Structure formats: structure tokens, C-alpha cells
């Protein structure tokens, strides 16, 4: 899979730089889109409001990635994006996008690749939705740590990400720590036995291709 990290960096001159504090909403689910964003520095979580009214965290955006792409052409945003740390983003309006396409034709392919990646992420979410919690935790932990190097671990936030209770997350984390598969240090989590977590993750996960393809390598 093409590495999508930082591919939009050459086009930042077309966007508007925005500095946001922690816990700032960038856009809301259902809001009519006026453009999309690029995360230059910081951290952003993506949440989804289910039909039952429950909020679930479905992704954490790594630096160097686009977000809110479906907001182009005044389409409604499918999710909500909130900063989890002071962040620097670049905002691209519909007009800016048209100018990029006109002056930088290759941007069309790069933007399309980003959209395709988001569709694969949706397939990932659907695949893991009804699987055992431990299996979901193994997958999302592998993904978060690989994409973010050091992942500030908060059990309550991670529980929302997996869609379970904090008590359940704590029980599994304690089990993994005891087995020395992971290590918690200074509020960060480190994987010590990646093969074991992959073994847990890959149980009955045949409905989606190579799960490691959904993880973006650090640069």
C-alpha cells in the first residue's frame, strides 16, 4: 500500500494554517462540509455517534494525514473530529482544492488514495465490531502504537475506542502486563511481544486482507 503519511505536505501553501488548543472540535458529524484538513502537528481523534446515541472513538489521526475529506463539495461530515492535544492543521476550501487540481494534477490521485484508505478503515471497523474485546484491543493497540510511536495511554479513552467498559480494558491490560506482552511507563504503553498480540488479533480475522496494510508506518 502507498505510504500516505505526509503526501499532502507539498500542497500546504494552498491551505490556511490553523492553530487549535486541546479539546477543540474541528467539525461535527452531520455538519455540511466546507472543505477538509491536514494534520501537521498534534493529535486528533475521530468519533462517531451511533444510531443508539452512543459516541464511539473510531480513529486517531496520525500527523501528516488528511481528515474530513468527505466534506469536500459541501458533503456532510460522517464523523466528528476533536483535538486531543494542541495542534496545527491546514484547512483547504473547495476553491483551494480546485486550484490544487488545476496546478498540481497529481494531487487528484493522492487525494483519491487517501479516500480509499478511509474506506478500508471503515471495513476494519465493521470487521472488528462484533469480535471479542481482547481481539479488538490487540488490533487497535498494534495500530495506535505503530502509527504514533509513543501512545499516551488512557484506559477511559481506549475503552471508548474499543466500545467497551474501562473495567474490561483494565482487566485485559493487567493480564497482558503480567504476561509481559506490554509495558506501561510514564502514561505510555509499549508492546513487548508484538507476535503474541498479532496472534490474538488474527483469530478469525479472515474477512479483511492483510491487517498490517491498514497501519501507516512512521517516517
Coordinates of N, CA and C in Angstrom, one line a residue:
X1 N 0.8 -1.2 0.0 CA 0.0 0.0 0.0 C 0.9 1.3 0.0
X2 N 0.5 2.3 -0.8 CA 1.2 3.5 -0.8 C 1.2 4.2 0.5
X3 N 2.4 4.6 0.9 CA 2.5 5.3 2.2 C 1.8 6.7 2.1
X4 N 0.8 6.9 2.9 CA 0.0 8.2 2.8 C 0.5 9.3 3.7
X5 N 1.4 9.0 4.6 CA 1.9 10.0 5.5 C 2.6 11.1 4.8
X6 N 2.2 12.3 5.1 CA 2.9 13.5 4.6 C 2.8 13.7 3.1
X7 N 2.0 12.9 2.4 CA 1.9 13.1 0.9 C 1.3 14.5 0.5
X8 N 0.6 15.1 1.4 CA -0.1 16.3 1.1 C 0.8 17.5 1.5
X9 N 2.0 17.3 2.1 CA 2.8 18.4 2.5 C 3.2 19.4 1.4
X10 N 3.4 18.9 0.1 CA 3.8 19.8 -0.9 C 2.7 20.9 -1.3
X11 N 1.5 20.6 -0.8 CA 0.3 21.4 -1.2 C -0.1 22.3 0.0
X12 N 0.6 22.4 1.1 CA 0.2 23.2 2.2 C 0.1 24.7 1.9
X13 N 0.8 25.1 0.9 CA 0.8 26.5 0.5 C -0.6 27.0 0.0
X14 N -1.4 26.0 -0.3 CA -2.8 26.3 -0.8 C -3.8 26.4 0.4
X15 N -3.4 25.9 1.5 CA -4.3 25.9 2.7 C -4.1 27.0 3.7
X16 N -5.0 27.1 4.6 CA -4.9 28.1 5.7 C -4.5 27.4 7.0
X17 N -3.4 27.9 7.5 CA -2.9 27.3 8.8 C -3.8 27.7 9.9
X18 N -4.1 26.7 10.8 CA -5.0 26.9 11.9 C -4.3 26.3 13.2
X19 N -4.2 27.0 14.2 CA -3.7 26.5 15.5 C -4.8 26.4 16.5
X20 N -5.0 25.2 17.0 CA -6.1 24.9 17.9 C -5.6 24.3 19.2
X21 N -6.3 24.7 20.3 CA -6.0 24.1 21.6 C -6.5 22.7 21.8
X22 N -6.1 22.0 22.8 CA -6.6 20.7 23.1 C -8.1 20.7 23.3
X23 N -8.8 19.7 22.9 CA -10.3 19.5 23.1 C -11.1 20.5 22.3
X24 N -10.6 20.9 21.1 CA -11.3 21.8 20.2 C -12.0 20.9 19.1
X25 N -13.3 21.1 18.9 CA -13.9 20.4 17.8 C -13.6 21.1 16.5
X26 N -13.1 20.3 15.5 CA -12.8 20.8 14.2 C -14.0 20.8 13.3
X27 N -14.7 19.7 13.3 CA -16.0 19.6 12.6 C -16.9 18.6 13.3
X28 N -18.2 18.7 13.1 CA -19.2 17.8 13.7 C -19.8 16.9 12.7
X29 N -20.1 15.7 13.2 CA -20.8 14.7 12.4 C -22.2 15.3 11.9
X30 N -22.4 15.3 10.6 CA -23.7 15.8 10.0 C -23.5 17.2 9.5
X31 N -22.5 17.9 10.0 CA -22.3 19.3 9.6 C -22.0 19.4 8.1
X32 N -22.6 20.3 7.4 CA -22.3 20.5 5.9 C -20.8 20.9 5.7
X33 N -20.1 20.1 5.0 CA -18.7 20.3 4.8 C -18.4 21.5 3.9
X34 N -17.3 22.2 4.3 CA -16.8 23.3 3.5 C -15.4 23.1 3.0
X35 N -14.9 21.9 3.3 CA -13.5 21.6 2.9 C -13.0 20.5 3.7
X36 N -11.6 20.3 3.8 CA -11.0 19.2 4.5 C -9.7 19.8 5.2
X37 N -9.1 18.9 5.9 CA -7.9 19.4 6.8 C -6.7 18.4 6.6
X38 N -5.6 19.0 7.0 CA -4.3 18.2 7.0 C -3.8 18.4 8.4
X39 N -3.4 17.3 9.1 CA -2.9 17.5 10.5 C -1.3 17.6 10.4
X40 N -0.8 18.7 10.7 CA 0.6 19.0 10.6 C 1.3 18.6 11.9
X41 N 0.8 19.0 13.0 CA 1.3 18.7 14.3 C 0.2 18.5 15.3
X42 N 0.4 17.6 16.3 CA -0.6 17.4 17.3 C -1.3 16.1 17.2
X43 N -2.5 16.1 17.7 CA -3.3 14.8 17.8 C -4.8 15.1 17.6
X44 N -5.5 14.2 16.9 CA -6.9 14.4 16.6 C -7.6 13.0 16.7
X45 N -8.7 13.0 17.5 CA -9.5 11.8 17.5 C -10.7 11.9 16.6
X46 N -11.2 10.8 16.0 CA -12.4 10.8 15.2 C -13.4 10.0 15.9
X47 N -14.6 10.6 16.2 CA -15.7 9.9 16.9 C -16.9 9.8 16.0
X48 N -17.7 8.8 16.3 CA -18.9 8.5 15.5 C -20.1 8.3 16.5
X49 N -21.2 9.0 16.2 CA -22.4 8.9 17.0 C -23.2 7.8 16.4
X50 N -23.5 6.7 17.2 CA -24.2 5.6 16.6 C -25.7 5.9 16.6
X51 N -26.5 5.0 16.0 CA -28.0 5.2 16.0 C -28.6 5.2 17.3
X52 N -27.9 4.5 18.3 CA -28.4 4.5 19.7 C -28.0 5.7 20.5
X53 N -27.3 6.6 19.9 CA -26.9 7.8 20.6 C -25.6 7.7 21.4
X54 N -24.9 6.5 21.2 CA -23.6 6.3 21.9 C -22.5 6.9 21.0
X55 N -21.5 7.5 21.7 CA -20.3 8.1 21.0 C -19.2 7.1 21.1
X56 N -18.6 6.7 19.9 CA -17.5 5.8 19.9 C -16.3 6.4 19.1
X57 N -15.2 6.3 19.7 CA -14.0 6.8 19.0 C -13.6 5.7 18.0
X58 N -13.4 6.1 16.7 CA -13.2 5.2 15.7 C -11.8 5.3 15.1
X59 N -11.1 6.4 15.4 CA -9.7 6.5 14.9 C -9.0 7.6 15.6
X60 N -7.7 7.5 15.6 CA -6.8 8.6 16.0 C -6.0 9.0 14.8
X61 N -6.0 10.2 14.4 CA -5.3 10.7 13.1 C -3.8 10.9 13.4
X62 N -3.0 10.2 12.7 CA -1.5 10.4 12.8 C -1.1 11.8 12.2
X63 N -0.1 12.4 12.6 CA 0.4 13.6 12.0 C 0.8 13.3 10.5
X64 N 0.5 14.2 9.6 CA 0.8 14.0 8.2 C -0.3 13.4 7.4
X65 N -1.5 13.3 8.0 CA -2.7 12.7 7.3 C -3.8 13.7 7.1
X66 N -4.6 13.4 6.1 CA -5.8 14.3 5.8 C -6.9 13.8 6.7
X67 N -7.9 14.7 7.0 CA -9.1 14.3 7.7 C -10.3 15.1 7.1
X68 N -11.4 14.6 7.2 CA -12.6 15.3 6.7 C -12.7 15.4 5.2
X69 N -12.1 14.4 4.5 CA -12.1 14.5 3.0 C -13.5 14.5 2.5
X70 N -14.4 13.8 3.1 CA -15.8 13.8 2.6 C -16.5 15.1 2.7
X71 N -15.9 16.1 3.4 CA -16.5 17.4 3.5 C -16.3 18.2 2.2
X72 N -15.6 17.7 1.2 CA -15.4 18.4 0.0 C -16.8 18.5 -0.8
X73 N -16.9 19.5 -1.5 CA -18.2 19.7 -2.4 C -19.4 19.7 -1.5
X74 N -19.3 20.3 -0.3 CA -20.4 20.5 0.6 C -21.2 19.3 1.0
X75 N -20.4 18.1 1.0 CA -21.0 16.9 1.6 C -20.9 16.9 3.1
X76 N -21.9 16.4 3.8 CA -21.9 16.4 5.3 C -20.7 15.5 5.8
X77 N -20.1 15.9 6.9 CA -19.1 15.1 7.6 C -19.7 13.9 8.2
X78 N -19.1 12.7 8.0 CA -19.6 11.5 8.5 C -19.3 11.2 10.0
X79 N -18.3 12.0 10.5 CA -17.8 11.8 11.8 C -17.6 13.2 12.5
X80 N -17.1 13.1 13.7 CA -16.7 14.4 14.4 C -15.2 14.3 14.7
X81 N -14.5 15.4 14.5 CA -13.1 15.4 14.8 C -12.8 16.4 15.9
X82 N -12.0 15.9 16.9 CA -11.7 16.7 18.1 C -10.2 16.6 18.4
X83 N -9.5 17.7 18.7 CA -8.1 17.7 19.0 C -7.9 17.1 20.4
X84 N -6.9 16.3 20.6 CA -6.6 15.7 21.9 C -5.3 16.3 22.4
X85 N -4.7 17.3 21.7 CA -3.5 18.0 22.2 C -3.5 19.3 21.3
X86 N -2.7 20.3 21.8 CA -2.5 21.5 21.0 C -2.1 21.1 19.6
X87 N -2.7 21.6 18.5 CA -2.5 21.0 17.2 C -2.4 22.2 16.1
X88 N -1.7 21.9 15.1 CA -1.6 22.7 13.9 C -2.1 22.0 12.7
X89 N -3.2 22.6 12.1 CA -3.8 22.0 10.9 C -3.8 23.0 9.8
X90 N -4.0 22.4 8.6 CA -4.2 23.3 7.4 C -5.5 23.0 6.8
X91 N -6.3 24.0 6.6 CA -7.7 23.9 6.1 C -7.7 24.2 4.6
X92 N -8.4 23.3 3.9 CA -8.5 23.5 2.4 C -9.9 23.6 2.0
X93 N -10.3 24.8 1.5 CA -11.7 25.0 1.0 C -11.9 24.3 -0.3
X94 N -13.1 24.3 -0.8 CA -13.4 23.7 -2.1 C -12.7 24.5 -3.2
X95 N -12.6 25.8 -3.0 CA -12.0 26.6 -4.0 C -10.5 26.3 -4.1
X96 N -9.9 26.1 -2.9 CA -8.5 25.8 -2.8 C -8.2 24.4 -3.5
X97 N -9.1 23.5 -3.3 CA -9.0 22.2 -3.9 C -9.0 22.3 -5.4
X98 N -9.9 23.1 -6.0 CA -10.0 23.2 -7.4 C -8.7 23.8 -8.0
X99 N -8.1 24.8 -7.2 CA -6.8 25.4 -7.6 C -5.7 24.4 -7.6
X100 N -5.7 23.5 -6.6 CA -4.7 22.5 -6.5 C -4.8 21.5 -7.7
X101 N -6.0 21.1 -8.0 CA -6.2 20.2 -9.1 C -5.7 20.8 -10.4
X102 N -5.9 22.1 -10.5 CA -5.6 22.8 -11.8 C -4.1 22.9 -11.9
X103 N -3.4 23.2 -10.8 CA -2.0 23.5 -10.9 C -1.1 22.2 -10.5
X104 N -1.7 21.3 -9.8 CA -1.0 20.1 -9.4 C -1.8 18.8 -9.7
X105 N -1.9 18.4 -11.0 CA -2.7 17.3 -11.4 C -2.5 16.0 -10.6
X106 N -1.3 15.8 -10.1 CA -1.0 14.5 -9.4 C -1.8 14.5 -8.0
X107 N -2.2 15.7 -7.6 CA -2.9 15.7 -6.3 C -4.3 14.9 -6.3
X108 N -4.8 14.8 -7.5 CA -6.1 14.0 -7.7 C -5.9 12.6 -7.2
X109 N -4.8 12.0 -7.7 CA -4.5 10.6 -7.3 C -4.2 10.5 -5.8
X110 N -3.5 11.4 -5.3 CA -3.1 11.3 -3.9 C -4.4 11.5 -3.0
X111 N -5.2 12.4 -3.4 CA -6.5 12.6 -2.6 C -7.4 11.3 -2.7
X112 N -7.4 10.7 -3.9 CA -8.2 9.5 -4.1 C -7.7 8.4 -3.2
X113 N -6.3 8.3 -3.2 CA -5.7 7.2 -2.3 C -6.1 7.4 -0.9
X114 N -6.1 8.6 -0.4 CA -6.5 8.9 1.0 C -7.9 8.5 1.2
X115 N -8.8 8.8 0.3 CA -10.2 8.4 0.4 C -10.3 6.8 0.5
X116 N -9.6 6.1 -0.4 CA -9.7 4.7 -0.4 C -9.2 4.1 0.9
X117 N -8.1 4.7 1.5 CA -7.7 4.3 2.8 C -8.7 4.4 3.8
X118 N -9.5 5.5 3.8 CA -10.6 5.7 4.8 C -11.7 4.6 4.6
X119 N -11.9 4.2 3.4 CA -12.9 3.2 3.1 C -12.4 1.9 3.7
X120 N -11.1 1.6 3.6 CA -10.6 0.4 4.2 C -10.7 0.4 5.7
X121 N -10.5 1.6 6.3 CA -10.6 1.8 7.7 C -12.0 1.5 8.2
X122 N -13.0 1.9 7.4 CA -14.4 1.6 7.6 C -14.6 0.1 7.6
X123 N -14.0 -0.6 6.6 CA -14.1 -2.1 6.6 C -13.5 -2.7 7.8
X124 N -12.4 -2.1 8.3 CA -11.7 -2.6 9.5 C -12.7 -2.5 10.7
X125 N -13.3 -1.4 10.8 CA -14.2 -1.1 12.0 C -15.4 -2.1 12.0
X126 N -15.9 -2.3 10.8 CA -17.1 -3.3 10.6 C -16.6 -4.7 11.0
X127 N -15.4 -5.1 10.5 CA -14.9 -6.4 10.7 C -14.7 -6.7 12.2
X128 N -14.2 -5.7 13.0 CA -13.9 -6.0 14.4 C -15.1 -5.6 15.3
X129 N -16.1 -5.1 14.8 CA -17.2 -4.6 15.6 C -17.8 -5.6 16.6
X130 N -18.0 -6.8 16.1 CA -18.6 -7.8 16.9 C -17.7 -8.9 17.4
X131 N -16.4 -8.7 17.3 CA -15.4 -9.7 17.7 C -15.1 -9.5 19.2
X132 N -14.5 -10.5 19.9 CA -14.2 -10.4 21.3 C -13.4 -9.2 21.6
X133 N -13.6 -8.6 22.8 CA -13.0 -7.3 23.1 C -11.4 -7.5 23.1
X134 N -10.9 -8.6 23.6 CA -9.5 -8.8 23.7 C -8.9 -8.7 22.3
X135 N -9.6 -9.3 21.3 CA -9.1 -9.3 19.9 C -9.1 -7.9 19.4
X136 N -10.2 -7.1 19.7 CA -10.3 -5.7 19.2 C -9.1 -4.9 19.8
X137 N -8.9 -5.1 21.1 CA -7.9 -4.4 21.8 C -6.5 -4.6 21.2
X138 N -6.2 -5.9 20.9 CA -4.9 -6.2 20.3 C -4.7 -5.5 19.0
X139 N -5.7 -5.5 18.2 CA -5.6 -4.9 16.8 C -5.4 -3.4 17.0
X140 N -6.3 -2.7 17.7 CA -6.2 -1.3 17.8 C -5.0 -0.8 18.5
X141 N -4.5 -1.6 19.5 CA -3.2 -1.2 20.2 C -2.1 -1.3 19.2
X142 N -2.0 -2.4 18.4 CA -0.9 -2.5 17.5 C -1.0 -1.4 16.5
X143 N -2.1 -1.0 16.1 CA -2.3 0.1 15.1 C -1.9 1.4 15.7
X144 N -2.3 1.7 16.9 CA -2.1 3.0 17.5 C -0.6 3.2 17.8
X145 N 0.0 2.1 18.3 CA 1.5 2.2 18.7 C 2.3 2.4 17.4
X146 N 2.0 1.6 16.4 CA 2.8 1.7 15.2 C 2.7 3.1 14.5
X147 N 1.5 3.7 14.5 CA 1.2 4.9 13.9 C 1.7 6.1 14.7
X148 N 1.8 6.0 16.0 CA 2.1 7.1 16.9 C 3.3 7.0 17.7
X149 N 4.1 5.9 17.5 CA 5.3 5.6 18.2 C 5.1 5.5 19.7
X150 N 4.9 6.6 20.4 CA 4.6 6.5 21.8 C 3.2 7.0 21.9
X151 N 2.3 6.1 22.5 CA 0.9 6.3 22.6 C 0.5 6.6 24.0
X152 N 0.1 7.9 24.3 CA -0.3 8.2 25.7 C -1.5 7.4 26.0
X153 N -1.4 6.5 27.0 CA -2.5 5.5 27.2 C -3.4 6.0 28.3
X154 N -4.7 6.1 28.0 CA -5.7 6.5 28.9 C -6.8 5.4 28.8
X155 N -7.0 4.6 29.9 CA -8.0 3.5 29.8 C -9.4 3.9 29.4
X156 N -9.8 5.0 29.9 CA -11.2 5.5 29.6 C -11.3 5.8 28.1
X157 N -10.3 6.5 27.5 CA -10.4 6.9 26.1 C -10.2 5.6 25.3
X158 N -9.4 4.7 25.7 CA -9.2 3.4 24.9 C -10.5 2.6 25.0
X159 N -11.2 2.6 26.1 CA -12.5 1.9 26.2 C -13.5 2.4 25.2
X160 N -13.5 3.8 25.0 CA -14.4 4.3 24.0 C -14.0 3.9 22.6
X161 N -12.7 3.8 22.4 CA -12.2 3.4 21.1 C -12.6 2.0 20.8
X162 N -12.6 1.1 21.7 CA -12.9 -0.3 21.5 C -14.4 -0.5 21.7
X163 N -15.1 0.4 22.4 CA -16.5 0.2 22.6 C -16.9 -0.7 23.7
X164 N -16.1 -0.6 24.8 CA -16.4 -1.4 26.0 C -16.2 -0.6 27.2
X165 N -16.2 -1.2 28.4 CA -16.1 -0.5 29.7 C -14.6 -0.4 30.1
X166 N -14.3 0.6 30.9 CA -13.0 0.8 31.4 C -12.6 -0.4 32.2
X167 N -13.5 -1.0 33.0 CA -13.2 -2.2 33.8 C -12.7 -3.3 33.0
X168 N -13.3 -3.5 31.8 CA -12.9 -4.6 30.9 C -11.5 -4.3 30.3
X169 N -11.3 -3.1 29.9 CA -10.0 -2.7 29.4 C -8.9 -2.9 30.5
X170 N -9.1 -2.5 31.7 CA -8.2 -2.6 32.8 C -7.8 -4.1 33.0
X171 N -8.9 -5.0 33.0 CA -8.7 -6.4 33.3 C -7.7 -7.0 32.2
X172 N -7.9 -6.7 31.0 CA -7.1 -7.2 29.9 C -5.7 -6.6 29.9
X173 N -5.6 -5.3 30.2 CA -4.3 -4.7 30.3 C -3.5 -5.3 31.4
X174 N -4.1 -5.6 32.5 CA -3.4 -6.2 33.7 C -2.9 -7.6 33.3
X175 N -3.7 -8.3 32.6 CA -3.4 -9.7 32.1 C -2.2 -9.6 31.2
X176 N -2.2 -8.7 30.2 CA -1.1 -8.6 29.3 C 0.2 -8.1 29.9
X177 N 0.1 -7.2 30.9 CA 1.2 -6.7 31.7 C 1.9 -7.9 32.4
X178 N 1.0 -8.7 33.1 CA 1.5 -9.8 33.9 C 2.3 -10.8 33.0
X179 N 1.8 -11.0 31.8 CA 2.4 -11.9 30.8 C 3.6 -11.3 30.1
X180 N 3.9 -10.0 30.4 CA 5.0 -9.2 29.9 C 4.8 -9.1 28.3
X181 N 3.6 -9.0 27.9 CA 3.4 -8.7 26.4 C 3.4 -7.2 26.2
X182 N 3.1 -6.5 27.2 CA 3.1 -5.0 27.1 C 3.8 -4.4 28.4
X183 N 4.1 -3.1 28.3 CA 4.6 -2.5 29.5 C 4.1 -1.0 29.5
X184 N 3.6 -0.6 30.7 CA 3.1 0.7 30.9 C 4.2 1.5 31.7
X185 N 4.5 2.7 31.1 CA 5.5 3.5 31.7 C 5.3 5.0 31.4
X186 N 5.2 5.8 32.4 CA 5.0 7.3 32.3 C 3.8 7.6 31.4
X187 N 2.7 6.8 31.7 CA 1.4 7.0 31.0 C 1.5 6.7 29.5
X188 N 2.6 6.0 29.1 CA 2.7 5.5 27.7 C 2.6 4.0 27.7
X189 N 2.2 3.4 26.6 CA 2.2 1.9 26.6 C 3.1 1.4 25.5
X190 N 3.9 0.4 25.8 CA 4.9 -0.2 24.9 C 4.6 -1.7 24.7
X191 N 4.6 -2.1 23.4 CA 4.4 -3.5 23.1 C 5.7 -4.3 23.2
X192 N 5.8 -5.3 24.1 CA 7.0 -6.1 24.3 C 7.0 -7.4 23.5
X193 N 5.8 -7.9 23.2 CA 5.7 -9.1 22.4 C 4.7 -8.9 21.3
X194 N 5.2 -8.3 20.2 CA 4.3 -8.0 19.1 C 3.7 -9.2 18.5
X195 N 4.4 -10.3 18.4 CA 3.9 -11.5 17.8 C 2.7 -12.1 18.6
X196 N 2.7 -12.0 19.9 CA 1.6 -12.5 20.7 C 0.4 -11.7 20.4
X197 N 0.5 -10.4 20.4 CA -0.7 -9.5 20.2 C -1.2 -9.7 18.8
X198 N -0.3 -10.0 17.8 CA -0.8 -10.3 16.4 C -1.5 -11.6 16.4
X199 N -1.0 -12.6 17.2 CA -1.7 -13.9 17.3 C -3.1 -13.7 17.8
X200 N -3.3 -12.9 18.8 CA -4.6 -12.6 19.4 C -5.5 -11.9 18.4
X201 N -4.9 -10.9 17.7 CA -5.6 -10.1 16.7 C -6.1 -10.9 15.6
X202 N -5.3 -11.8 15.1 CA -5.6 -12.5 13.8 C -6.6 -13.7 14.0
X203 N -7.0 -14.0 15.2 CA -8.0 -15.1 15.4 C -9.3 -14.7 14.6
X204 N -9.7 -15.6 13.7 CA -10.9 -15.4 12.9 C -11.0 -14.1 12.2
X205 N -9.9 -13.5 11.8 CA -9.9 -12.3 11.1 C -9.6 -12.5 9.6
X206 N -10.5 -13.3 9.0 CA -10.2 -13.6 7.6 C -11.1 -12.8 6.6
X207 N -11.9 -11.9 7.1 CA -12.8 -11.2 6.3 C -12.1 -9.9 5.7
X208 N -10.9 -9.7 6.1 CA -10.2 -8.5 5.6 C -8.8 -8.9 5.3
X209 N -8.2 -8.3 4.3 CA -6.9 -8.7 3.9 C -5.8 -8.7 4.9
X210 N -4.6 -8.2 4.5 CA -3.5 -8.1 5.5 C -3.8 -6.9 6.4
X211 N -4.0 -7.2 7.7 CA -4.4 -6.1 8.6 C -3.3 -5.1 8.8
X212 N -2.0 -5.6 8.6 CA -0.9 -4.7 8.8 C -0.9 -3.6 7.7
X213 N -1.6 -3.9 6.6 CA -1.7 -2.9 5.5 C -2.4 -1.6 5.9
X214 N -3.3 -1.8 7.0 CA -4.0 -0.6 7.5 C -3.3 0.2 8.4
X215 N -2.0 -0.2 8.7 CA -1.2 0.6 9.7 C -0.2 1.4 8.9
X216 N -0.2 2.7 9.2 CA 0.7 3.7 8.5 C 2.1 3.7 9.2
X217 N 3.2 3.4 8.4 CA 4.5 3.4 9.1 C 4.9 4.9 9.4
X218 N 5.7 5.0 10.5 CA 6.3 6.3 10.8 C 7.4 6.6 9.8
X219 N 7.6 7.9 9.7 CA 8.7 8.4 8.8 C 9.7 9.2 9.6

